[in-house]
Amino acid sequence: MGDTRLATSIPEGTAFFVEEEGERLAFGVVARRQPRGHCIALYLFWPPAIDLTEWPDDLPDPASASFRGRFADRALRDGVWSSMGVHPGFRREQWPFDRILHREFITGRCTLIALDDRNPLKMIGSEPVECDTATGLPSDTLYAAYHLKEAILERGGKWLA
């Protein structure tokens, strides 16, 4: 019999702190999860967007997120990011993660990718778009949680698409 712990995914609405060496760097909310997989779509907040000293009674406004992206869930599974469990204020419809932006490396062309609302890895459609009309959308990159500080926080949390 296999390890069922690895077959389940982190629940949507899970709230957590991104921590490194005892310092809270950001607050996060799992907006979508890959069923029976290890990909999660996150909203991340950091100062001045949210107070990082205590667990929030109310979730921040999703529109004020500092960053949105897809990550492997290992840091949550391993307890490197401290989770409080599913936040009672999480309402799935308020935390959309249905579109991402792909920018071709060589040509710089942009494609809007529609995602299955139940799986942040499943593409259900795409269409070419002007890059400047799709600003603010998450990138199609799958980020490694252990490199969050270097890859995003130290770059100012700019949308990398």
mmCIF file with all atom_site columns, C-alpha atoms in Angstrom:
data_model
loop_
_atom_site.group_PDB
_atom_site.id
_atom_site.type_symbol
_atom_site.label_atom_id
_atom_site.label_alt_id
_atom_site.label_comp_id
_atom_site.label_asym_id
_atom_site.label_entity_id
_atom_site.label_seq_id
_atom_site.pdbx_PDB_ins_code
_atom_site.Cartn_x
_atom_site.Cartn_y
_atom_site.Cartn_z
_atom_site.occupancy
_atom_site.B_iso_or_equiv
_atom_site.pdbx_formal_charge
_atom_site.auth_seq_id
_atom_site.auth_comp_id
_atom_site.auth_asym_id
_atom_site.auth_atom_id
_atom_site.pdbx_PDB_model_num
ATOM 1   C CA . MET A 1 1   ? 0.000   0.000  0.000   1.00 0.00 ? 1   MET A CA 1
ATOM 2   C CA . GLY A 1 2   ? 1.442   3.418  -1.006  1.00 0.00 ? 2   GLY A CA 1
ATOM 3   C CA . ASP A 1 3   ? 1.926   6.532  1.066   1.00 0.00 ? 3   ASP A CA 1
ATOM 4   C CA . THR A 1 4   ? -1.475  8.254  0.847   1.00 0.00 ? 4   THR A CA 1
ATOM 5   C CA . ARG A 1 5   ? -0.042  11.403 2.449   1.00 0.00 ? 5   ARG A CA 1
ATOM 6   C CA . LEU A 1 6   ? 1.764   12.093 -0.816  1.00 0.00 ? 6   LEU A CA 1
ATOM 7   C CA . ALA A 1 7   ? -1.354  11.382 -2.894  1.00 0.00 ? 7   ALA A CA 1
ATOM 8   C CA . THR A 1 8   ? -3.393  14.215 -1.377  1.00 0.00 ? 8   THR A CA 1
ATOM 9   C CA . SER A 1 9   ? -2.926  17.883 -2.053  1.00 0.00 ? 9   SER A CA 1
ATOM 10  C CA . ILE A 1 10  ? -2.876  20.971 0.139   1.00 0.00 ? 10  ILE A CA 1
ATOM 11  C CA . PRO A 1 11  ? -6.473  22.262 0.555   1.00 0.00 ? 11  PRO A CA 1
ATOM 12  C CA . GLU A 1 12  ? -7.650  25.440 -1.133  1.00 0.00 ? 12  GLU A CA 1
ATOM 13  C CA . GLY A 1 13  ? -7.988  28.254 1.377   1.00 0.00 ? 13  GLY A CA 1
ATOM 14  C CA . THR A 1 14  ? -4.917  27.175 3.348   1.00 0.00 ? 14  THR A CA 1
ATOM 15  C CA . ALA A 1 15  ? -3.367  30.286 4.894   1.00 0.00 ? 15  ALA A CA 1
ATOM 16  C CA . PHE A 1 16  ? 0.318   30.360 5.806   1.00 0.00 ? 16  PHE A CA 1
ATOM 17  C CA . PHE A 1 17  ? 3.377   32.467 6.500   1.00 0.00 ? 17  PHE A CA 1
ATOM 18  C CA . VAL A 1 18  ? 6.461   32.257 4.300   1.00 0.00 ? 18  VAL A CA 1
ATOM 19  C CA . GLU A 1 19  ? 9.298   32.170 6.812   1.00 0.00 ? 19  GLU A CA 1
ATOM 20  C CA . GLU A 1 20  ? 13.046  32.013 6.583   1.00 0.00 ? 20  GLU A CA 1
ATOM 21  C CA . GLU A 1 21  ? 15.371  31.778 9.571   1.00 0.00 ? 21  GLU A CA 1
ATOM 22  C CA . GLY A 1 22  ? 12.529  32.764 11.913  1.00 0.00 ? 22  GLY A CA 1
ATOM 23  C CA . GLU A 1 23  ? 11.622  35.863 9.911   1.00 0.00 ? 23  GLU A CA 1
ATOM 24  C CA . ARG A 1 24  ? 8.174   36.175 8.370   1.00 0.00 ? 24  ARG A CA 1
ATOM 25  C CA . LEU A 1 25  ? 8.609   37.324 4.791   1.00 0.00 ? 25  LEU A CA 1
ATOM 26  C CA . ALA A 1 26  ? 5.084   37.021 3.392   1.00 0.00 ? 26  ALA A CA 1
ATOM 27  C CA . PHE A 1 27  ? 1.561   35.781 4.018   1.00 0.00 ? 27  PHE A CA 1
ATOM 28  C CA . GLY A 1 28  ? 0.009   33.378 1.530   1.00 0.00 ? 28  GLY A CA 1
ATOM 29  C CA . VAL A 1 29  ? -3.298  31.824 0.560   1.00 0.00 ? 29  VAL A CA 1
ATOM 30  C CA . VAL A 1 30  ? -3.708  28.687 -1.551  1.00 0.00 ? 30  VAL A CA 1
ATOM 31  C CA . ALA A 1 31  ? -6.250  29.660 -4.221  1.00 0.00 ? 31  ALA A CA 1
ATOM 32  C CA . ARG A 1 32  ? -6.163  26.462 -6.294  1.00 0.00 ? 32  ARG A CA 1
ATOM 33  C CA . ARG A 1 33  ? -4.592  23.053 -6.019  1.00 0.00 ? 33  ARG A CA 1
ATOM 34  C CA . GLN A 1 34  ? -3.787  20.250 -8.346  1.00 0.00 ? 34  GLN A CA 1
ATOM 35  C CA . PRO A 1 35  ? -6.033  17.302 -7.451  1.00 0.00 ? 35  PRO A CA 1
ATOM 36  C CA . ARG A 1 36  ? -3.904  14.524 -6.031  1.00 0.00 ? 36  ARG A CA 1
ATOM 37  C CA . GLY A 1 37  ? -0.760  16.409 -6.998  1.00 0.00 ? 37  GLY A CA 1
ATOM 38  C CA . HIS A 1 38  ? 1.819   18.868 -5.783  1.00 0.00 ? 38  HIS A CA 1
ATOM 39  C CA . CYS A 1 39  ? 1.071   22.101 -7.632  1.00 0.00 ? 39  CYS A CA 1
ATOM 40  C CA . ILE A 1 40  ? -0.666  24.961 -5.842  1.00 0.00 ? 40  ILE A CA 1
ATOM 41  C CA . ALA A 1 41  ? -1.691  28.388 -7.109  1.00 0.00 ? 41  ALA A CA 1
ATOM 42  C CA . LEU A 1 42  ? -0.909  31.041 -4.511  1.00 0.00 ? 42  LEU A CA 1
ATOM 43  C CA . TYR A 1 43  ? -1.683  34.622 -3.679  1.00 0.00 ? 43  TYR A CA 1
ATOM 44  C CA . LEU A 1 44  ? 1.161   36.197 -1.682  1.00 0.00 ? 44  LEU A CA 1
ATOM 45  C CA . PHE A 1 45  ? 1.121   39.384 0.393   1.00 0.00 ? 45  PHE A CA 1
ATOM 46  C CA . TRP A 1 46  ? 3.920   41.244 2.141   1.00 0.00 ? 46  TRP A CA 1
ATOM 47  C CA . PRO A 1 47  ? 4.390   44.668 3.696   1.00 0.00 ? 47  PRO A CA 1
ATOM 48  C CA . PRO A 1 48  ? 2.837   47.091 3.381   1.00 0.00 ? 48  PRO A CA 1
ATOM 49  C CA . ALA A 1 49  ? -0.002  44.919 2.060   1.00 0.00 ? 49  ALA A CA 1
ATOM 50  C CA . ILE A 1 50  ? -0.452  42.988 5.330   1.00 0.00 ? 50  ILE A CA 1
ATOM 51  C CA . ASP A 1 51  ? 0.728   42.898 8.930   1.00 0.00 ? 51  ASP A CA 1
ATOM 52  C CA . LEU A 1 52  ? 3.030   39.891 9.287   1.00 0.00 ? 52  LEU A CA 1
ATOM 53  C CA . THR A 1 53  ? 3.108   39.861 13.085  1.00 0.00 ? 53  THR A CA 1
ATOM 54  C CA . GLU A 1 54  ? -0.070  37.827 13.673  1.00 0.00 ? 54  GLU A CA 1
ATOM 55  C CA . TRP A 1 55  ? -2.584  35.626 11.906  1.00 0.00 ? 55  TRP A CA 1
ATOM 56  C CA . PRO A 1 56  ? -5.244  37.769 10.252  1.00 0.00 ? 56  PRO A CA 1
ATOM 57  C CA . ASP A 1 57  ? -8.842  37.380 11.420  1.00 0.00 ? 57  ASP A CA 1
ATOM 58  C CA . ASP A 1 58  ? -9.929  38.408 7.930   1.00 0.00 ? 58  ASP A CA 1
ATOM 59  C CA . LEU A 1 59  ? -8.120  37.550 4.740   1.00 0.00 ? 59  LEU A CA 1
ATOM 60  C CA . PRO A 1 60  ? -6.675  40.453 2.772   1.00 0.00 ? 60  PRO A CA 1
ATOM 61  C CA . ASP A 1 61  ? -8.355  41.656 -0.386  1.00 0.00 ? 61  ASP A CA 1
ATOM 62  C CA . PRO A 1 62  ? -7.173  39.349 -3.189  1.00 0.00 ? 62  PRO A CA 1
ATOM 63  C CA . ALA A 1 63  ? -6.823  42.410 -5.455  1.00 0.00 ? 63  ALA A CA 1
ATOM 64  C CA . SER A 1 64  ? -4.085  43.727 -3.141  1.00 0.00 ? 64  SER A CA 1
ATOM 65  C CA . ALA A 1 65  ? -1.870  40.654 -3.588  1.00 0.00 ? 65  ALA A CA 1
ATOM 66  C CA . SER A 1 66  ? 1.803   41.424 -3.999  1.00 0.00 ? 66  SER A CA 1
ATOM 67  C CA . PHE A 1 67  ? 2.258   38.370 -6.227  1.00 0.00 ? 67  PHE A CA 1
ATOM 68  C CA . ARG A 1 68  ? 0.347   35.418 -7.719  1.00 0.00 ? 68  ARG A CA 1
ATOM 69  C CA . GLY A 1 69  ? 1.973   32.285 -9.014  1.00 0.00 ? 69  GLY A CA 1
ATOM 70  C CA . ARG A 1 70  ? 2.059   28.506 -9.201  1.00 0.00 ? 70  ARG A CA 1
ATOM 71  C CA . PHE A 1 71  ? 4.385   26.647 -6.853  1.00 0.00 ? 71  PHE A CA 1
ATOM 72  C CA . ALA A 1 72  ? 5.311   23.155 -5.791  1.00 0.00 ? 72  ALA A CA 1
ATOM 73  C CA . ASP A 1 73  ? 3.760   22.535 -2.371  1.00 0.00 ? 73  ASP A CA 1
ATOM 74  C CA . ARG A 1 74  ? 6.818   20.992 -0.692  1.00 0.00 ? 74  ARG A CA 1
ATOM 75  C CA . ALA A 1 75  ? 7.468   23.913 1.702   1.00 0.00 ? 75  ALA A CA 1
ATOM 76  C CA . LEU A 1 76  ? 3.928   23.599 3.070   1.00 0.00 ? 76  LEU A CA 1
ATOM 77  C CA . ARG A 1 77  ? 4.133   19.810 3.266   1.00 0.00 ? 77  ARG A CA 1
ATOM 78  C CA . ASP A 1 78  ? 7.473   19.948 5.067   1.00 0.00 ? 78  ASP A CA 1
ATOM 79  C CA . GLY A 1 79  ? 6.349   22.673 7.487   1.00 0.00 ? 79  GLY A CA 1
ATOM 80  C CA . VAL A 1 80  ? 8.965   25.147 6.229   1.00 0.00 ? 80  VAL A CA 1
ATOM 81  C CA . TRP A 1 81  ? 6.099   27.574 5.654   1.00 0.00 ? 81  TRP A CA 1
ATOM 82  C CA . SER A 1 82  ? 3.908   27.653 8.767   1.00 0.00 ? 82  SER A CA 1
ATOM 83  C CA . SER A 1 83  ? 0.287   26.884 7.983   1.00 0.00 ? 83  SER A CA 1
ATOM 84  C CA . MET A 1 84  ? -2.756  27.752 10.049  1.00 0.00 ? 84  MET A CA 1
ATOM 85  C CA . GLY A 1 85  ? -4.943  25.416 8.001   1.00 0.00 ? 85  GLY A CA 1
ATOM 86  C CA . VAL A 1 86  ? -7.901  26.472 5.887   1.00 0.00 ? 86  VAL A CA 1
ATOM 87  C CA . HIS A 1 87  ? -8.915  30.026 6.766   1.00 0.00 ? 87  HIS A CA 1
ATOM 88  C CA . PRO A 1 88  ? -12.640 30.242 7.640   1.00 0.00 ? 88  PRO A CA 1
ATOM 89  C CA . GLY A 1 89  ? -12.958 33.435 5.574   1.00 0.00 ? 89  GLY A CA 1
ATOM 90  C CA . PHE A 1 90  ? -11.805 31.824 2.325   1.00 0.00 ? 90  PHE A CA 1
ATOM 91  C CA . ARG A 1 91  ? -14.409 32.031 -0.442  1.00 0.00 ? 91  ARG A CA 1
ATOM 92  C CA . ARG A 1 92  ? -13.133 30.313 -3.574  1.00 0.00 ? 92  ARG A CA 1
ATOM 93  C CA . GLU A 1 93  ? -14.943 32.594 -6.033  1.00 0.00 ? 93  GLU A CA 1
ATOM 94  C CA . GLN A 1 94  ? -13.107 35.632 -4.601  1.00 0.00 ? 94  GLN A CA 1
ATOM 95  C CA . TRP A 1 95  ? -9.677  34.108 -5.389  1.00 0.00 ? 95  TRP A CA 1
ATOM 96  C CA . PRO A 1 96  ? -9.675  33.398 -9.161  1.00 0.00 ? 96  PRO A CA 1
ATOM 97  C CA . PHE A 1 97  ? -6.762  31.688 -10.831 1.00 0.00 ? 97  PHE A CA 1
ATOM 98  C CA . ASP A 1 98  ? -8.136  30.947 -14.272 1.00 0.00 ? 98  ASP A CA 1
ATOM 99  C CA . ARG A 1 99  ? -5.683  32.637 -16.616 1.00 0.00 ? 99  ARG A CA 1
ATOM 100 C CA . ILE A 1 100 ? -1.916  32.885 -16.905 1.00 0.00 ? 100 ILE A CA 1
ATOM 101 C CA . LEU A 1 101 ? 0.393   34.529 -19.389 1.00 0.00 ? 101 LEU A CA 1
ATOM 102 C CA . HIS A 1 102 ? 3.039   32.819 -21.479 1.00 0.00 ? 102 HIS A CA 1
ATOM 103 C CA . ARG A 1 103 ? 5.735   34.981 -23.060 1.00 0.00 ? 103 ARG A CA 1
ATOM 104 C CA . GLU A 1 104 ? 7.853   33.310 -25.742 1.00 0.00 ? 104 GLU A CA 1
ATOM 105 C CA . PHE A 1 105 ? 11.524  33.667 -24.938 1.00 0.00 ? 105 PHE A CA 1
ATOM 106 C CA . ILE A 1 106 ? 12.795  34.276 -28.471 1.00 0.00 ? 106 ILE A CA 1
ATOM 107 C CA . THR A 1 107 ? 10.003  36.278 -30.089 1.00 0.00 ? 107 THR A CA 1
ATOM 108 C CA . GLY A 1 108 ? 8.562   37.978 -26.997 1.00 0.00 ? 108 GLY A CA 1
ATOM 109 C CA . ARG A 1 109 ? 5.026   37.161 -28.188 1.00 0.00 ? 109 ARG A CA 1
ATOM 110 C CA . CYS A 1 110 ? 2.405   36.627 -25.512 1.00 0.00 ? 110 CYS A CA 1
ATOM 111 C CA . THR A 1 111 ? -0.275  33.973 -25.199 1.00 0.00 ? 111 THR A CA 1
ATOM 112 C CA . LEU A 1 112 ? -3.147  34.035 -22.739 1.00 0.00 ? 112 LEU A CA 1
ATOM 113 C CA . ILE A 1 113 ? -3.658  30.541 -21.337 1.00 0.00 ? 113 ILE A CA 1
ATOM 114 C CA . ALA A 1 114 ? -7.003  29.543 -19.831 1.00 0.00 ? 114 ALA A CA 1
ATOM 115 C CA . LEU A 1 115 ? -6.742  27.068 -16.958 1.00 0.00 ? 115 LEU A CA 1
ATOM 116 C CA . ASP A 1 116 ? -9.190  24.488 -15.688 1.00 0.00 ? 116 ASP A CA 1
ATOM 117 C CA . ASP A 1 117 ? -10.679 25.988 -12.518 1.00 0.00 ? 117 ASP A CA 1
ATOM 118 C CA . ARG A 1 118 ? -10.132 22.680 -10.716 1.00 0.00 ? 118 ARG A CA 1
ATOM 119 C CA . ASN A 1 119 ? -6.491  22.177 -11.698 1.00 0.00 ? 119 ASN A CA 1
ATOM 120 C CA . PRO A 1 120 ? -3.855  24.954 -11.984 1.00 0.00 ? 120 PRO A CA 1
ATOM 121 C CA . LEU A 1 121 ? -1.764  22.780 -14.310 1.00 0.00 ? 121 LEU A CA 1
ATOM 122 C CA . LYS A 1 122 ? -4.468  21.879 -16.835 1.00 0.00 ? 122 LYS A CA 1
ATOM 123 C CA . MET A 1 123 ? -4.638  24.150 -19.867 1.00 0.00 ? 123 MET A CA 1
ATOM 124 C CA . ILE A 1 124 ? -8.092  24.318 -21.506 1.00 0.00 ? 124 ILE A CA 1
ATOM 125 C CA . GLY A 1 125 ? -7.459  26.989 -24.117 1.00 0.00 ? 125 GLY A CA 1
ATOM 126 C CA . SER A 1 126 ? -5.138  29.681 -25.380 1.00 0.00 ? 126 SER A CA 1
ATOM 127 C CA . GLU A 1 127 ? -5.154  32.784 -27.535 1.00 0.00 ? 127 GLU A CA 1
ATOM 128 C CA . PRO A 1 128 ? -2.501  35.231 -28.693 1.00 0.00 ? 128 PRO A CA 1
ATOM 129 C CA . VAL A 1 129 ? -2.657  38.621 -26.967 1.00 0.00 ? 129 VAL A CA 1
ATOM 130 C CA . GLU A 1 130 ? -0.785  41.890 -27.011 1.00 0.00 ? 130 GLU A CA 1
ATOM 131 C CA . CYS A 1 131 ? 1.624   41.709 -24.078 1.00 0.00 ? 131 CYS A CA 1
ATOM 132 C CA . ASP A 1 132 ? 0.703   45.122 -22.718 1.00 0.00 ? 132 ASP A CA 1
ATOM 133 C CA . THR A 1 133 ? -2.998  44.150 -22.486 1.00 0.00 ? 133 THR A CA 1
ATOM 134 C CA . ALA A 1 134 ? -2.251  41.196 -20.199 1.00 0.00 ? 134 ALA A CA 1
ATOM 135 C CA . THR A 1 135 ? -0.246  42.921 -17.486 1.00 0.00 ? 135 THR A CA 1
ATOM 136 C CA . GLY A 1 136 ? -1.029  41.770 -13.967 1.00 0.00 ? 136 GLY A CA 1
ATOM 137 C CA . LEU A 1 137 ? -1.651  38.158 -14.924 1.00 0.00 ? 137 LEU A CA 1
ATOM 138 C CA . PRO A 1 138 ? 0.478   35.448 -13.327 1.00 0.00 ? 138 PRO A CA 1
ATOM 139 C CA . SER A 1 139 ? 3.246   33.938 -15.409 1.00 0.00 ? 139 SER A CA 1
ATOM 140 C CA . ASP A 1 140 ? 3.061   30.351 -16.637 1.00 0.00 ? 140 ASP A CA 1
ATOM 141 C CA . THR A 1 141 ? 6.211   29.633 -14.613 1.00 0.00 ? 141 THR A CA 1
ATOM 142 C CA . LEU A 1 142 ? 6.080   26.926 -11.957 1.00 0.00 ? 142 LEU A CA 1
ATOM 143 C CA . TYR A 1 143 ? 8.148   28.337 -9.090  1.00 0.00 ? 143 TYR A CA 1
ATOM 144 C CA . ALA A 1 144 ? 10.186  26.399 -6.559  1.00 0.00 ? 144 ALA A CA 1
ATOM 145 C CA . ALA A 1 145 ? 9.037   27.379 -3.072  1.00 0.00 ? 145 ALA A CA 1
ATOM 146 C CA . TYR A 1 146 ? 12.559  27.176 -1.676  1.00 0.00 ? 146 TYR A CA 1
ATOM 147 C CA . HIS A 1 147 ? 13.699  29.899 -4.068  1.00 0.00 ? 147 HIS A CA 1
ATOM 148 C CA . LEU A 1 148 ? 10.825  32.282 -3.369  1.00 0.00 ? 148 LEU A CA 1
ATOM 149 C CA . LYS A 1 149 ? 12.965  34.843 -1.577  1.00 0.00 ? 149 LYS A CA 1
ATOM 150 C CA . GLU A 1 150 ? 15.574  35.084 -4.336  1.00 0.00 ? 150 GLU A CA 1
ATOM 151 C CA . ALA A 1 151 ? 13.222  34.675 -7.279  1.00 0.00 ? 151 ALA A CA 1
ATOM 152 C CA . ILE A 1 152 ? 10.411  36.981 -6.197  1.00 0.00 ? 152 ILE A CA 1
ATOM 153 C CA . LEU A 1 153 ? 10.738  38.826 -2.917  1.00 0.00 ? 153 LEU A CA 1
ATOM 154 C CA . GLU A 1 154 ? 14.193  40.246 -3.626  1.00 0.00 ? 154 GLU A CA 1
ATOM 155 C CA . ARG A 1 155 ? 13.081  41.279 -7.127  1.00 0.00 ? 155 ARG A CA 1
ATOM 156 C CA . GLY A 1 156 ? 10.356  43.403 -5.586  1.00 0.00 ? 156 GLY A CA 1
ATOM 157 C CA . GLY A 1 157 ? 7.626   40.909 -6.329  1.00 0.00 ? 157 GLY A CA 1
ATOM 158 C CA . LYS A 1 158 ? 7.099   42.151 -9.842  1.00 0.00 ? 158 LYS A CA 1
ATOM 159 C CA . TRP A 1 159 ? 4.905   40.070 -12.082 1.00 0.00 ? 159 TRP A CA 1
ATOM 160 C CA . LEU A 1 160 ? 7.488   38.136 -14.034 1.00 0.00 ? 160 LEU A CA 1
ATOM 161 C CA . ALA A 1 161 ? 5.365   37.529 -17.117 1.00 0.00 ? 161 ALA A CA 1
#
